[in-house]
mmCIF file with all atom_site columns, C-alpha atoms in Angstrom:
data_model
loop_
_atom_site.group_PDB
_atom_site.id
_atom_site.type_symbol
_atom_site.label_atom_id
_atom_site.label_alt_id
_atom_site.label_comp_id
_atom_site.label_asym_id
_atom_site.label_entity_id
_atom_site.label_seq_id
_atom_site.pdbx_PDB_ins_code
_atom_site.Cartn_x
_atom_site.Cartn_y
_atom_site.Cartn_z
_atom_site.occupancy
_atom_site.B_iso_or_equiv
_atom_site.pdbx_formal_charge
_atom_site.auth_seq_id
_atom_site.auth_comp_id
_atom_site.auth_asym_id
_atom_site.auth_atom_id
_atom_site.pdbx_PDB_model_num
ATOM 1  C CA . MET A 1 1  ? 120.381 115.371 138.434 1.00 0.00 ? 1  MET A CA 1
ATOM 2  C CA . THR A 1 2  ? 119.444 112.637 135.964 1.00 0.00 ? 2  THR A CA 1
ATOM 3  C CA . SER A 1 3  ? 118.843 113.389 132.346 1.00 0.00 ? 3  SER A CA 1
ATOM 4  C CA . ARG A 1 4  ? 115.762 112.128 130.589 1.00 0.00 ? 4  ARG A CA 1
ATOM 5  C CA . PRO A 1 5  ? 116.326 109.436 127.991 1.00 0.00 ? 5  PRO A CA 1
ATOM 6  C CA . THR A 1 6  ? 115.876 110.596 124.429 1.00 0.00 ? 6  THR A CA 1
ATOM 7  C CA . ASP A 1 7  ? 112.483 109.773 122.985 1.00 0.00 ? 7  ASP A CA 1
ATOM 8  C CA . ASP A 1 8  ? 113.617 108.282 119.676 1.00 0.00 ? 8  ASP A CA 1
ATOM 9  C CA . LEU A 1 9  ? 110.115 108.073 118.213 1.00 0.00 ? 9  LEU A CA 1
ATOM 10 C CA . PHE A 1 10 ? 109.424 111.726 118.980 1.00 0.00 ? 10 PHE A CA 1
ATOM 11 C CA . VAL A 1 11 ? 112.781 112.800 117.517 1.00 0.00 ? 11 VAL A CA 1
ATOM 12 C CA . ARG A 1 12 ? 112.154 110.808 114.318 1.00 0.00 ? 12 ARG A CA 1
ATOM 13 C CA . TYR A 1 13 ? 108.598 112.199 114.103 1.00 0.00 ? 13 TYR A CA 1
ATOM 14 C CA . MET A 1 14 ? 109.803 115.785 114.452 1.00 0.00 ? 14 MET A CA 1
ATOM 15 C CA . ARG A 1 15 ? 112.602 115.245 111.924 1.00 0.00 ? 15 ARG A CA 1
ATOM 16 C CA . ALA A 1 16 ? 110.083 113.809 109.449 1.00 0.00 ? 16 ALA A CA 1
ATOM 17 C CA . PHE A 1 17 ? 107.814 116.817 110.060 1.00 0.00 ? 17 PHE A CA 1
ATOM 18 C CA . GLN A 1 18 ? 110.714 119.143 109.317 1.00 0.00 ? 18 GLN A CA 1
ATOM 19 C CA . ASP A 1 19 ? 111.667 117.210 106.173 1.00 0.00 ? 19 ASP A CA 1
ATOM 20 C CA . SER A 1 20 ? 108.069 117.236 104.945 1.00 0.00 ? 20 SER A CA 1
ATOM 21 C CA . THR A 1 21 ? 107.646 120.947 105.643 1.00 0.00 ? 21 THR A CA 1
ATOM 22 C CA . GLU A 1 22 ? 110.929 121.897 104.004 1.00 0.00 ? 22 GLU A CA 1
ATOM 23 C CA . HIS A 1 23 ? 110.092 119.866 100.904 1.00 0.00 ? 23 HIS A CA 1
ATOM 24 C CA . THR A 1 24 ? 106.584 121.304 100.642 1.00 0.00 ? 24 THR A CA 1
ATOM 25 C CA . ASN A 1 25 ? 107.878 124.865 100.952 1.00 0.00 ? 25 ASN A CA 1
ATOM 26 C CA . GLY A 1 26 ? 109.801 124.432 97.703  1.00 0.00 ? 26 GLY A CA 1
ATOM 27 C CA . CYS A 1 27 ? 107.440 122.194 95.752  1.00 0.00 ? 27 CYS A CA 1
ATOM 28 C CA . LEU A 1 28 ? 104.328 123.603 94.089  1.00 0.00 ? 28 LEU A CA 1
ATOM 29 C CA . PRO A 1 29 ? 102.632 120.224 93.450  1.00 0.00 ? 29 PRO A CA 1
ATOM 30 C CA . CYS A 1 30 ? 103.023 119.266 97.127  1.00 0.00 ? 30 CYS A CA 1
ATOM 31 C CA . GLN A 1 31 ? 101.726 122.696 98.179  1.00 0.00 ? 31 GLN A CA 1
ATOM 32 C CA . GLU A 1 32 ? 98.623  121.966 96.135  1.00 0.00 ? 32 GLU A CA 1
ATOM 33 C CA . GLY A 1 33 ? 98.130  118.544 97.745  1.00 0.00 ? 33 GLY A CA 1
ATOM 34 C CA . ARG A 1 34 ? 99.442  116.587 94.748  1.00 0.00 ? 34 ARG A CA 1
ATOM 35 C CA . ASP A 1 35 ? 102.472 114.804 96.202  1.00 0.00 ? 35 ASP A CA 1
ATOM 36 C CA . CYS A 1 36 ? 105.306 114.712 93.694  1.00 0.00 ? 36 CYS A CA 1
ATOM 37 C CA . ARG A 1 37 ? 107.504 111.659 93.101  1.00 0.00 ? 37 ARG A CA 1
ATOM 38 C CA . VAL A 1 38 ? 110.172 112.972 95.491  1.00 0.00 ? 38 VAL A CA 1
ATOM 39 C CA . GLY A 1 39 ? 107.739 114.301 98.089  1.00 0.00 ? 39 GLY A CA 1
ATOM 40 C CA . ALA A 1 40 ? 105.454 111.287 98.358  1.00 0.00 ? 40 ALA A CA 1
ATOM 41 C CA . PRO A 1 41 ? 107.840 109.097 100.382 1.00 0.00 ? 41 PRO A CA 1
ATOM 42 C CA . ILE A 1 42 ? 108.805 112.065 102.574 1.00 0.00 ? 42 ILE A CA 1
ATOM 43 C CA . HIS A 1 43 ? 105.163 112.820 103.385 1.00 0.00 ? 43 HIS A CA 1
ATOM 44 C CA . GLU A 1 44 ? 104.325 109.123 103.834 1.00 0.00 ? 44 GLU A CA 1
ATOM 45 C CA . ARG A 1 45 ? 107.163 108.718 106.362 1.00 0.00 ? 45 ARG A CA 1
ATOM 46 C CA . PHE A 1 46 ? 105.902 111.736 108.286 1.00 0.00 ? 46 PHE A CA 1
ATOM 47 C CA . ALA A 1 47 ? 102.336 110.361 108.301 1.00 0.00 ? 47 ALA A CA 1
ATOM 48 C CA . ARG A 1 48 ? 103.491 106.904 109.499 1.00 0.00 ? 48 ARG A CA 1
ATOM 49 C CA . LEU A 1 49 ? 105.578 108.383 112.326 1.00 0.00 ? 49 LEU A CA 1
ATOM 50 C CA . GLN A 1 50 ? 102.798 110.784 113.290 1.00 0.00 ? 50 GLN A CA 1
ATOM 51 C CA . ASP A 1 51 ? 100.340 107.881 113.489 1.00 0.00 ? 51 ASP A CA 1
ATOM 52 C CA . ALA A 1 52 ? 102.783 105.835 115.584 1.00 0.00 ? 52 ALA A CA 1
ATOM 53 C CA . TYR A 1 53 ? 103.458 108.719 117.960 1.00 0.00 ? 53 TYR A CA 1
ATOM 54 C CA . ASN A 1 54 ? 99.768  109.580 118.349 1.00 0.00 ? 54 ASN A CA 1
ATOM 55 C CA . ALA A 1 55 ? 98.889  105.922 118.976 1.00 0.00 ? 55 ALA A CA 1
ATOM 56 C CA . ARG A 1 56 ? 101.540 105.683 121.663 1.00 0.00 ? 56 ARG A CA 1
ATOM 57 C CA . GLN A 1 57 ? 100.332 108.885 123.305 1.00 0.00 ? 57 GLN A CA 1
ATOM 58 C CA . SER A 1 58 ? 96.752  107.603 123.215 1.00 0.00 ? 58 SER A CA 1
ATOM 59 C CA . ASN A 1 59 ? 97.791  104.307 124.804 1.00 0.00 ? 59 ASN A CA 1
ATOM 60 C CA . ARG A 1 60 ? 99.613  106.155 127.564 1.00 0.00 ? 60 ARG A CA 1
ATOM 61 C CA . GLN A 1 61 ? 96.561  108.255 128.365 1.00 0.00 ? 61 GLN A CA 1
ATOM 62 C CA . ARG A 1 62 ? 94.359  105.160 128.721 1.00 0.00 ? 62 ARG A CA 1
ATOM 63 C CA . ARG A 1 63 ? 96.504  103.700 131.466 1.00 0.00 ? 63 ARG A CA 1
#
């Protein structure tokens, strides 16, 4: 049995989602949609990785 290679982009995307969610859970400004100084880069990283992952998935479906 062969193991599947790790999907690094997916792992980074999911880790960024977790980081963003955990930060938002403890930050009132971020809960209200006003990214704080600490939260802004966390949420931006999640958004960039989400965009990259979705673009890759979209490209795969077009083939």
